[in-house]
Short mmCIF file of C-alpha atoms and ligand atoms in Angstrom, two decimals:
data_model
loop_
_atom_site.label_atom_id
_atom_site.label_comp_id
_atom_site.label_asym_id
_atom_site.label_seq_id
_atom_site.Cartn_x
_atom_site.Cartn_y
_atom_site.Cartn_z
CA MET A 1 -92.81 -41.19 90.84
CA LYS A 2 -91.99 -38.00 92.40
CA THR A 3 -93.68 -35.05 89.93
CA PRO A 4 -90.60 -32.70 87.28
CA GLU A 5 -89.61 -29.96 89.26
CA ILE A 6 -87.86 -28.93 85.66
CA GLY A 7 -89.21 -29.44 81.98
CA LEU A 8 -87.61 -28.93 78.78
CA ILE A 9 -89.71 -27.46 74.93
CA GLY A 10 -87.75 -29.23 72.38
CA LEU A 11 -87.05 -32.69 71.11
CA GLY A 12 -84.65 -32.55 68.43
CA THR A 13 -81.63 -33.74 68.39
CA MET A 14 -79.59 -32.21 71.19
CA GLY A 15 -82.51 -31.29 73.04
CA ALA A 16 -83.73 -35.11 73.15
CA ALA A 17 -80.31 -35.72 74.43
CA LEU A 18 -80.32 -33.29 77.40
CA ALA A 19 -84.05 -34.14 78.66
CA MET A 20 -81.92 -38.12 78.66
CA ASN A 21 -79.20 -36.61 80.40
CA ILE A 22 -81.50 -35.04 82.85
CA ALA A 23 -83.46 -38.01 83.63
CA GLU A 24 -80.40 -40.30 83.70
CA SER A 25 -78.72 -37.33 86.74
CA GLY A 26 -81.64 -38.38 88.58
CA PHE A 27 -84.35 -35.16 87.97
CA PRO A 28 -87.45 -35.78 86.99
CA ILE A 29 -88.39 -33.71 84.06
CA ALA A 30 -91.59 -32.87 81.91
CA VAL A 31 -91.70 -32.46 78.35
CA TRP A 32 -93.21 -31.49 75.49
CA ASN A 33 -92.19 -30.83 71.14
CA ARG A 34 -94.73 -28.62 69.41
CA THR A 35 -95.56 -32.29 67.06
CA THR A 36 -97.23 -34.45 69.61
CA GLN A 37 -95.46 -37.60 67.07
CA VAL A 38 -92.12 -36.48 68.01
CA THR A 39 -92.61 -36.37 72.24
CA ARG A 40 -94.70 -39.69 72.33
CA ASP A 41 -91.38 -41.76 70.45
CA PHE A 42 -89.27 -40.22 72.71
CA HIS A 43 -90.59 -41.36 75.44
CA ALA A 44 -91.29 -44.64 73.82
CA SER A 45 -87.48 -44.95 73.23
CA ALA A 46 -86.41 -43.76 76.64
CA GLY A 47 -86.27 -47.49 78.47
CA ASP A 48 -85.31 -47.46 81.58
CA LEU A 49 -85.27 -43.04 82.22
CA ALA A 50 -89.05 -43.20 80.69
CA GLU A 51 -90.53 -43.54 84.61
CA ARG A 52 -89.03 -39.76 84.80
CA VAL A 53 -89.85 -38.71 82.14
CA THR A 54 -93.32 -37.52 81.96
CA PRO A 55 -94.77 -36.97 78.13
CA THR A 56 -97.16 -34.00 77.15
CA GLU A 57 -99.23 -33.17 74.59
CA SER A 58 -99.77 -29.38 74.68
CA LEU A 59 -98.05 -26.33 76.17
CA ALA A 60 -101.01 -26.66 79.32
CA ASP A 61 -99.87 -29.82 80.11
CA LEU A 62 -96.80 -29.06 80.31
CA VAL A 63 -97.21 -26.62 82.47
CA ALA A 64 -99.32 -28.18 84.65
CA ALA A 65 -97.33 -31.22 85.26
CA ILE A 66 -94.09 -28.90 87.12
CA LYS A 67 -93.81 -29.01 90.59
CA PRO A 68 -93.79 -24.72 91.58
CA PRO A 69 -92.02 -22.37 90.94
CA ARG A 70 -91.21 -24.08 87.49
CA ALA A 71 -88.06 -24.51 85.44
CA ILE A 72 -88.63 -24.94 81.73
CA ILE A 73 -85.36 -25.53 79.51
CA LEU A 74 -86.02 -24.26 75.88
CA MET A 75 -84.20 -26.13 73.10
CA VAL A 76 -85.92 -24.87 69.52
CA PRO A 77 -83.68 -22.84 67.27
CA ALA A 78 -82.46 -19.80 67.97
CA GLY A 79 -83.96 -16.90 66.66
CA PRO A 80 -87.95 -16.10 66.50
CA ALA A 81 -89.44 -19.78 67.82
CA VAL A 82 -87.69 -18.56 71.46
CA ASP A 83 -89.34 -15.20 70.96
CA ASP A 84 -92.49 -16.91 69.52
CA GLN A 85 -92.45 -19.56 72.58
CA LEU A 86 -91.77 -16.97 75.53
CA ALA A 87 -94.87 -15.21 73.83
CA ALA A 88 -96.60 -18.91 74.57
CA LEU A 89 -95.33 -19.33 77.96
CA SER A 90 -96.03 -15.43 78.74
CA GLY A 91 -99.93 -16.36 79.53
CA LEU A 92 -99.03 -19.96 82.19
CA LEU A 93 -96.05 -18.96 84.05
CA GLY A 94 -96.01 -16.87 87.18
CA PRO A 95 -92.84 -14.57 88.47
CA ASP A 96 -91.22 -17.36 89.78
CA ASP A 97 -91.03 -19.66 87.69
CA LEU A 98 -87.64 -20.29 85.19
CA VAL A 99 -87.58 -19.89 81.77
CA ILE A 100 -83.74 -21.30 80.21
CA ASP A 101 -83.30 -20.44 76.48
CA ALA A 102 -80.64 -23.14 76.35
CA GLY A 103 -79.86 -22.52 72.22
CA ASN A 104 -77.27 -21.06 70.82
CA ALA A 105 -79.10 -17.42 70.75
CA ASN A 106 -77.37 -14.43 70.18
CA PHE A 107 -76.47 -12.68 73.26
CA HIS A 108 -78.02 -9.41 72.41
CA ASP A 109 -81.36 -11.17 71.88
CA THR A 110 -80.97 -12.64 75.46
CA ASN A 111 -79.91 -9.67 76.92
CA ARG A 112 -82.95 -8.02 74.89
CA ARG A 113 -85.37 -10.73 76.30
CA ASN A 114 -83.28 -10.03 79.31
CA ALA A 115 -84.67 -6.70 79.87
CA ALA A 116 -88.52 -6.68 77.98
CA GLY A 117 -89.88 -7.67 81.78
CA LEU A 118 -91.26 -10.82 81.02
CA PRO A 119 -93.91 -12.31 83.71
CA PHE A 120 -91.11 -14.96 84.64
CA ARG A 121 -87.72 -15.10 85.43
CA PHE A 122 -85.64 -15.61 82.60
CA MET A 123 -81.78 -17.30 82.22
CA GLY A 124 -79.87 -17.99 78.95
CA ILE A 125 -77.18 -20.42 79.06
CA GLY A 126 -74.20 -21.23 76.70
CA VAL A 127 -74.20 -25.21 75.96
CA SER A 128 -71.24 -27.35 74.40
CA GLY A 129 -70.34 -30.46 73.03
CA GLY A 130 -72.46 -31.60 70.52
CA GLU A 131 -74.95 -34.43 70.77
CA GLU A 132 -72.86 -36.49 72.86
CA GLY A 133 -72.51 -33.63 74.87
CA ALA A 134 -75.61 -33.15 75.97
CA ARG A 135 -76.80 -37.03 76.45
CA HIS A 136 -73.12 -37.03 78.61
CA GLY A 137 -72.34 -34.08 79.30
CA PRO A 138 -71.97 -31.37 78.16
CA ALA A 139 -70.42 -27.59 79.04
CA VAL A 140 -72.45 -24.88 80.70
CA MET A 141 -72.14 -21.39 80.39
CA ALA A 142 -75.01 -19.54 82.15
CA GLY A 143 -76.37 -16.48 81.84
CA GLY A 144 -78.55 -14.57 84.12
CA THR A 145 -78.70 -14.26 87.87
CA ALA A 146 -76.43 -14.64 91.01
CA LYS A 147 -79.77 -16.17 92.80
CA ASP A 148 -81.76 -18.06 89.56
CA TRP A 149 -78.17 -19.27 89.36
CA ALA A 150 -78.45 -21.09 92.22
CA ARG A 151 -80.98 -22.09 91.59
CA MET A 152 -80.20 -24.16 88.89
CA ALA A 153 -76.78 -25.70 89.75
CA PRO A 154 -77.49 -28.89 91.87
CA ILE A 155 -79.38 -29.63 87.68
CA LEU A 156 -77.04 -28.16 85.50
CA GLN A 157 -73.84 -29.29 87.33
CA ALA A 158 -74.94 -32.56 87.76
CA ILE A 159 -75.38 -33.11 84.14
CA ALA A 160 -72.20 -31.09 82.84
CA ALA A 161 -68.91 -32.91 82.25
CA ARG A 162 -66.50 -33.05 84.49
CA ALA A 163 -62.74 -32.01 84.40
CA GLU A 164 -60.22 -34.29 85.00
CA ASP A 165 -60.26 -33.04 88.86
CA GLY A 166 -63.51 -34.09 88.78
CA THR A 167 -64.61 -30.39 88.87
CA PRO A 168 -68.48 -30.01 86.61
CA CYS A 169 -67.74 -27.52 83.74
CA ALA A 170 -71.03 -25.71 84.50
CA ASP A 171 -70.25 -21.92 86.25
CA HIS A 172 -71.76 -18.77 85.93
CA MET A 173 -70.45 -15.88 83.91
CA GLY A 174 -72.32 -13.71 84.26
CA PRO A 175 -76.32 -11.72 83.98
CA ALA A 176 -78.34 -11.26 81.48
CA GLY A 177 -76.20 -12.54 78.07
CA ALA A 178 -73.55 -12.84 79.41
CA GLY A 179 -73.76 -16.81 78.99
CA HIS A 180 -74.90 -16.85 75.32
CA PHE A 181 -72.08 -14.58 74.91
CA VAL A 182 -68.94 -16.88 76.21
CA LYS A 183 -70.51 -19.32 74.40
CA ALA A 184 -70.10 -16.74 71.03
CA VAL A 185 -66.65 -16.74 72.01
CA HIS A 186 -66.15 -20.75 72.12
CA ASN A 187 -67.78 -21.08 68.51
CA GLY A 188 -65.30 -18.84 67.30
CA ILE A 189 -62.47 -20.06 68.79
CA GLU A 190 -64.47 -23.52 67.51
CA TYR A 191 -63.71 -21.52 64.24
CA ALA A 192 -60.17 -20.99 64.61
CA ASP A 193 -59.34 -24.17 66.45
CA MET A 194 -61.22 -25.91 63.60
CA GLN A 195 -59.82 -23.70 60.25
CA MET A 196 -55.56 -24.22 61.58
CA ILE A 197 -56.11 -27.56 61.88
CA ALA A 198 -57.07 -27.81 58.31
CA GLU A 199 -54.64 -25.58 57.38
CA VAL A 200 -51.29 -27.87 58.56
CA TYR A 201 -53.79 -30.51 56.97
CA GLY A 202 -53.56 -28.64 53.91
CA VAL A 203 -49.38 -27.93 53.98
CA MET A 204 -49.41 -32.25 55.00
CA ARG A 205 -51.52 -33.01 52.15
CA ASP A 206 -50.27 -30.24 49.15
CA GLY A 207 -47.25 -29.32 50.53
CA LEU A 208 -45.76 -32.41 52.04
CA GLY A 209 -47.17 -34.92 50.09
CA MET A 210 -48.99 -37.22 52.76
CA GLY A 211 -51.90 -39.17 52.18
CA ALA A 212 -55.37 -38.97 54.11
CA LYS A 213 -54.16 -42.42 56.63
CA ALA A 214 -50.42 -40.54 57.12
CA ILE A 215 -52.18 -37.89 58.05
CA GLY A 216 -54.72 -39.60 60.17
CA ALA A 217 -51.46 -41.08 61.75
CA THR A 218 -50.10 -37.81 62.13
CA PHE A 219 -52.94 -36.37 64.47
CA GLN A 220 -53.50 -39.04 66.94
CA LEU A 221 -49.59 -38.82 67.58
CA TRP A 222 -50.35 -34.97 68.06
CA ASP A 223 -53.28 -35.40 70.62
CA LYS A 224 -50.38 -37.59 72.90
CA GLY A 225 -48.79 -34.70 73.20
CA ILE A 226 -49.26 -30.74 74.63
CA LEU A 227 -51.96 -30.55 71.37
CA ARG A 228 -54.17 -32.68 73.84
CA SER A 229 -57.75 -32.09 72.76
CA TYR A 230 -61.16 -33.51 71.17
CA LEU A 231 -60.79 -31.23 67.59
CA VAL A 232 -57.28 -32.98 67.36
CA GLU A 233 -58.56 -36.53 68.65
CA ILE A 234 -62.08 -36.54 65.55
CA SER A 235 -59.84 -34.45 62.87
CA GLY A 236 -57.46 -37.82 63.03
CA LYS A 237 -60.89 -40.12 63.05
CA VAL A 238 -61.87 -37.99 60.47
CA ALA A 239 -59.08 -38.99 58.13
CA LEU A 240 -58.28 -41.99 59.46
CA ALA A 241 -61.80 -43.30 57.98
CA ASP A 242 -62.92 -45.07 54.96
CA ASP A 243 -65.43 -44.27 52.44
CA ALA A 244 -67.40 -47.33 51.05
CA ALA A 245 -68.60 -45.93 47.73
CA SER A 246 -65.11 -44.48 46.40
CA GLY A 247 -62.50 -46.83 48.57
CA GLY A 248 -60.49 -44.15 49.46
CA PRO A 249 -60.14 -41.74 52.81
CA LEU A 250 -63.05 -40.31 53.19
CA LEU A 251 -62.21 -36.81 53.52
CA ASP A 252 -60.99 -36.94 50.15
CA VAL A 253 -63.86 -36.93 48.35
CA ILE A 254 -65.87 -34.62 51.49
CA LEU A 255 -66.56 -31.11 49.52
CA ASP A 256 -63.98 -28.18 50.56
CA ALA A 257 -67.13 -25.66 51.29
CA ALA A 258 -67.23 -25.33 54.87
CA GLY A 259 -70.93 -24.78 56.56
CA GLN A 260 -71.43 -22.24 59.26
CA LYS A 261 -74.55 -21.42 61.39
CA GLY A 262 -73.08 -17.94 62.08
CA THR A 263 -71.93 -17.79 65.79
CA GLY A 264 -68.22 -17.81 65.12
CA ARG A 265 -69.06 -14.45 62.22
CA TRP A 266 -71.00 -12.98 66.15
CA THR A 267 -67.93 -13.34 67.66
CA VAL A 268 -66.09 -11.41 65.00
CA ILE A 269 -68.61 -8.53 64.72
CA GLU A 270 -68.94 -8.06 68.14
CA ALA A 271 -65.05 -8.12 68.33
CA GLN A 272 -64.65 -5.22 66.50
CA ASN A 273 -67.29 -3.22 68.22
CA LEU A 274 -65.19 -3.96 71.54
CA ALA A 275 -61.85 -3.36 68.39
CA ALA A 276 -60.72 -6.20 70.55
CA PRO A 277 -58.62 -8.46 67.75
CA ILE A 278 -58.77 -12.01 67.42
CA PRO A 279 -57.19 -11.67 63.62
CA VAL A 280 -57.23 -15.96 64.06
CA ILE A 281 -61.12 -15.73 64.52
CA GLU A 282 -61.76 -12.98 61.73
CA ALA A 283 -59.73 -15.05 59.76
CA ALA A 284 -61.45 -19.28 60.61
CA VAL A 285 -64.38 -16.97 59.30
CA MET A 286 -62.94 -14.84 56.55
CA ALA A 287 -61.49 -18.85 55.54
CA ARG A 288 -65.34 -20.34 56.15
CA ASN A 289 -66.86 -17.97 53.52
CA VAL A 290 -64.10 -18.68 50.81
CA SER A 291 -64.75 -21.75 51.43
CA ALA A 292 -68.12 -21.27 49.68
CA ARG A 293 -67.40 -19.48 46.68
CA LEU A 294 -66.23 -23.05 44.26
CA ALA A 295 -66.66 -21.60 41.05
CA GLU A 296 -64.61 -19.12 41.61
CA ARG A 297 -62.43 -20.43 43.21
CA ALA A 298 -62.35 -22.81 40.35
CA ALA A 299 -62.06 -20.27 37.87
CA GLY A 300 -59.31 -18.26 40.23
CA GLU A 301 -57.09 -22.18 39.59
CA ALA A 302 -57.78 -22.13 36.21
CA LEU A 303 -56.36 -18.31 35.32
CA PHE A 304 -53.35 -18.37 38.09
CA GLY A 305 -53.01 -21.97 38.30
CA THR A 306 -52.40 -24.59 41.36
CA ALA A 307 -49.69 -23.79 44.36
CA PRO A 308 -46.36 -25.16 43.05
CA ALA A 309 -45.10 -28.56 44.37
CA ARG A 310 -43.66 -29.99 46.90
CA VAL A 311 -42.66 -27.76 50.09
CA GLU A 312 -38.65 -28.85 51.03
CA GLY A 313 -37.49 -29.32 54.11
CA LEU A 314 -40.64 -28.95 56.54
CA SER A 315 -41.52 -31.42 58.69
CA PRO A 316 -44.86 -33.47 60.58
CA ASP A 317 -42.95 -31.80 63.68
CA ASP A 318 -42.34 -27.85 62.68
CA LEU A 319 -46.42 -28.58 61.85
CA GLU A 320 -47.32 -29.19 65.54
CA GLN A 321 -44.95 -26.60 66.46
CA ALA A 322 -46.66 -24.31 64.29
CA LEU A 323 -50.30 -25.30 65.59
CA ILE A 324 -49.64 -25.07 68.98
CA ALA A 325 -47.82 -21.21 69.05
CA GLY A 326 -51.07 -20.42 67.08
CA LYS A 327 -53.62 -22.31 69.22
CA ILE A 328 -51.25 -20.08 72.29
CA LEU A 329 -52.20 -16.96 70.00
CA CYS A 330 -55.50 -17.12 69.55
CA TYR A 331 -56.73 -18.35 73.07
CA ALA A 332 -54.46 -15.49 74.16
CA GLN A 333 -56.84 -13.48 71.72
CA GLY A 334 -59.76 -14.66 72.41
CA PHE A 335 -59.89 -14.31 75.99
CA ALA A 336 -58.34 -10.65 75.69
CA MET A 337 -61.62 -9.92 73.94
CA MET A 338 -64.10 -11.61 76.68
CA THR A 339 -61.79 -8.91 79.00
CA ALA A 340 -62.81 -6.28 77.15
CA ALA A 341 -66.28 -7.79 76.73
CA GLY A 342 -66.59 -7.98 80.07
CA ALA A 343 -64.75 -3.92 80.94
CA ASP A 344 -67.10 -3.07 78.61
CA PHE A 345 -70.75 -4.65 79.61
CA GLY A 346 -70.10 -4.33 83.44
CA TRP A 347 -70.37 -8.09 83.51
CA ALA A 348 -67.51 -9.79 86.09
CA LEU A 349 -66.24 -12.14 83.61
CA ASP A 350 -64.06 -14.51 85.64
CA MET A 351 -61.46 -15.37 82.36
CA PRO A 352 -60.03 -18.76 84.99
CA ALA A 353 -63.72 -20.10 86.05
CA ILE A 354 -64.30 -19.92 81.78
CA ALA A 355 -61.03 -21.58 81.02
CA ARG A 356 -62.74 -24.43 83.53
CA VAL A 357 -65.49 -24.60 81.82
CA TRP A 358 -63.65 -25.06 78.73
CA ARG A 359 -61.76 -27.99 79.82
CA ALA A 360 -64.67 -30.91 78.94
CA GLY A 361 -67.54 -31.16 77.86
CA CYS A 362 -67.46 -28.45 75.16
CA ILE A 363 -66.08 -29.05 71.73
CA ILE A 364 -62.71 -26.80 72.30
CA ARG A 365 -62.29 -28.87 75.07
CA SER A 366 -57.93 -29.51 75.36
CA ALA A 367 -55.76 -30.27 77.83
CA MET A 368 -54.03 -26.54 77.58
CA LEU A 369 -56.91 -25.50 78.82
CA ASN A 370 -55.57 -26.56 82.54
CA ASP A 371 -52.59 -24.71 81.90
CA MET A 372 -54.67 -21.51 80.24
CA ALA A 373 -56.73 -21.61 83.55
CA GLN A 374 -53.56 -21.40 85.91
CA ALA A 375 -52.19 -18.80 83.95
CA LEU A 376 -55.65 -16.81 84.53
CA ALA A 377 -55.27 -18.02 87.87
CA GLU A 378 -52.20 -16.40 88.37
CA ASP A 379 -53.03 -12.80 86.82
CA ALA A 380 -56.54 -12.21 84.95
CA GLY A 381 -55.58 -9.35 83.55
CA ARG A 382 -52.27 -10.49 81.47
CA ASN A 383 -52.28 -10.86 77.97
CA LEU A 384 -51.98 -15.28 78.05
CA MET A 385 -48.93 -15.26 75.38
CA LEU A 386 -46.83 -12.95 78.61
CA ALA A 387 -47.99 -15.42 81.07
CA PRO A 388 -44.27 -17.26 81.57
CA PHE A 389 -45.39 -20.69 80.81
CA PHE A 390 -46.99 -19.78 77.68
CA ALA A 391 -44.13 -17.48 76.82
CA GLY A 392 -42.02 -20.26 76.90
CA LEU A 393 -43.75 -22.41 74.66
CA LEU A 394 -43.94 -19.29 72.45
CA ARG A 395 -40.22 -19.11 71.98
CA GLN A 396 -40.27 -22.59 71.46
CA SER A 397 -42.55 -22.77 69.08
CA VAL A 398 -42.71 -19.21 67.41
CA PRO A 399 -39.63 -20.01 65.04
CA ALA A 400 -41.31 -23.49 63.71
CA LEU A 401 -44.51 -21.50 62.89
CA ARG A 402 -42.82 -19.19 61.31
CA ARG A 403 -41.22 -21.55 58.64
CA VAL A 404 -44.57 -23.52 58.04
CA VAL A 405 -46.19 -19.53 56.98
CA ALA A 406 -43.14 -18.35 55.19
CA ALA A 407 -43.55 -21.89 53.47
CA GLY A 408 -47.37 -21.45 52.76
CA ALA A 409 -46.41 -17.68 51.28
CA LEU A 410 -43.67 -18.68 48.81
CA HIS A 411 -45.83 -22.30 47.88
CA GLY A 412 -49.24 -20.87 47.98
CA LEU A 413 -50.72 -22.97 50.29
CA ALA A 414 -53.27 -20.39 52.11
CA CYS A 415 -52.72 -20.32 56.01
CA PRO A 416 -54.95 -17.83 57.12
CA ALA A 417 -55.35 -18.19 60.87
CA LEU A 418 -51.95 -19.55 60.99
CA SER A 419 -50.70 -16.33 59.62
CA SER A 420 -52.84 -13.48 61.15
CA GLY A 421 -51.49 -15.22 64.92
CA LEU A 422 -48.12 -14.31 63.29
CA ALA A 423 -48.64 -10.63 62.24
CA TRP A 424 -50.57 -10.42 65.64
CA PHE A 425 -47.11 -11.88 67.61
CA ASP A 426 -44.63 -9.38 65.62
CA MET A 427 -46.90 -6.38 66.47
CA MET A 428 -46.97 -7.22 70.29
CA ARG A 429 -43.31 -8.67 70.91
CA THR A 430 -43.07 -4.76 68.82
CA ALA A 431 -42.76 -1.60 70.87
CA ARG A 432 -42.10 0.70 68.35
CA GLY A 433 -44.57 0.08 65.56
CA THR A 434 -45.58 1.71 62.35
CA ALA A 435 -48.46 3.19 62.96
CA ASN A 436 -46.42 6.92 63.07
CA MET A 437 -46.54 6.91 59.61
CA ILE A 438 -51.20 5.98 60.48
CA GLN A 439 -51.17 9.36 62.71
CA GLY A 440 -48.94 10.81 59.99
CA GLN A 441 -51.25 10.81 57.01
CA ARG A 442 -54.22 11.31 59.15
CA ASP A 443 -52.63 14.83 60.72
CA PHE A 444 -51.94 15.35 56.56
CA PHE A 445 -54.75 15.30 55.51
CA GLY A 446 -57.09 15.46 57.89
CA LEU A 447 -54.95 17.95 61.23
CA HIS A 448 -56.62 15.02 63.20
CA GLY A 449 -52.95 15.25 65.47
CA PHE A 450 -50.64 13.49 66.48
CA LYS A 451 -48.33 12.78 69.78
CA ARG A 452 -44.54 12.95 69.94
CA LEU A 453 -41.82 10.84 71.51
CA ASP A 454 -40.36 14.10 72.96
CA GLY A 455 -43.52 14.98 74.19
CA LEU A 456 -43.48 17.90 73.06
CA ASP A 457 -46.87 19.89 72.21
CA LEU A 458 -46.32 20.54 68.82
CA PRO A 459 -49.33 18.27 67.62
CA HIS A 460 -48.98 19.38 63.70
CA GLY A 461 -46.59 18.26 60.75
CA PRO A 462 -45.32 21.21 58.68
CA TRP A 463 -48.80 21.36 56.15
CA ALA A 464 -50.92 22.38 59.16
CA LYS A 465 -49.60 26.37 58.15
CA VAL A 466 -49.88 25.83 54.81
C1 6PG B 1 -71.27 -26.59 70.24
C2 6PG B 1 -70.90 -26.26 68.81
C3 6PG B 1 -72.10 -26.25 68.47
C4 6PG B 1 -72.77 -25.43 67.00
C5 6PG B 1 -71.57 -26.25 65.45
C6 6PG B 1 -72.22 -25.71 64.57
O1 6PG B 1 -70.62 -25.79 71.02
O2 6PG B 1 -71.34 -28.24 70.26
O3 6PG B 1 -70.45 -24.87 69.01
O4 6PG B 1 -73.05 -25.15 68.93
O5 6PG B 1 -73.97 -25.20 66.68
O6 6PG B 1 -70.56 -26.57 66.43
O7 6PG B 1 -71.63 -24.99 64.81
P1 6PG B 1 -71.39 -24.12 62.82
O8 6PG B 1 -73.01 -24.39 61.86
O9 6PG B 1 -71.92 -22.75 62.92
O10 6PG B 1 -70.79 -24.82 62.49
#
């Protein structure tokens, strides 16, 4: 057996799947887990791939098992566990060895670790696709030096998912925390895609009176059209699933309180720091937070009543169009945020490359990302809603988005992400907005000054004199 050139620490669900993927892609790998039994069980269950896996029972053994210069992937929970592991490796690795944090780290932590003068090389990579992706082909968003990326690219591209044109969905996003930053935005968009799907599900269920099976069939239909995506596909499967315990649809017995690990929140916080408007993602994070307040929501319903009955004059086709519009608006915001971040952080984030990496393997993979990659390649700095292809789609789909948001408002069916998208769209299509009033108010109470449309140098209102 060839000596491993790569190692992996942390054989939880994702780590184990990634280690198997690496072995299956032809790279001998040494593995170590804090609990030795986990390592032994992993090796025992590796089947034909076991001969490419070197199980080790201490960190020193792991390091000794790998041919220098070593590359070691960390798959431990984000946060202090990563710092602990880096500290433990410090005495064991040399300056040419490379540690790759492949967990869902906060990119600020990755920046900090990068600047901390570790005695070895360090990369932070975002890996998306859940367990299935990790095992058979994730999307990989790598952060680190170009040299370290070049060193790792053969392995990372070999294990990654492939887009329909055969391109591996693994690329270098930029230095330091750039990979984890792009992964955070991916997750923010993931939250938004999921929320918008949940909103149209809600309108179908409560407004159109459709049952879970009919809703599932509708998602299946949409998955054959422009909305073709992993999340629409699995939403159909979730809606169609039966529940053995109740004998009815599973969806109907799942508690409506969404969990979250915080990556969507990081995106929203960072967007605020960058003054980058991402209202669809903000609404999605807000909606998860509200969903968790079960007791307050029940008290609210007792006091104010539930949503009024049926919505008339709205069809599932309207909902499909609304989802198309909402998706375009959400991604336009996400890419604009990354453009702002690139400028602010001094990272040359390549928007078409990001769209290309997201085409397969990751949770937000979708057919539309092909068109987004193309539109961004035409002009990476232009807002996606202004690209001719997407402007055409918006002209066609926004009227339905208006109908859905209006019906939601009239009938008390909450559609926070879709309506935030529409409000942003309406602001973005209004050359003469309403902030003249804000400027007047600011000047009134604080003499903050304003610019005039006629260009005259009269920066204050008459109140300035008194
Ligand atoms: C992915 C996902 C993944 C994330 C889960 C759960 O790209 O594979 O983004 O990294 O951890 O989706 O996220 P929440 O618990 O925050 O919903």
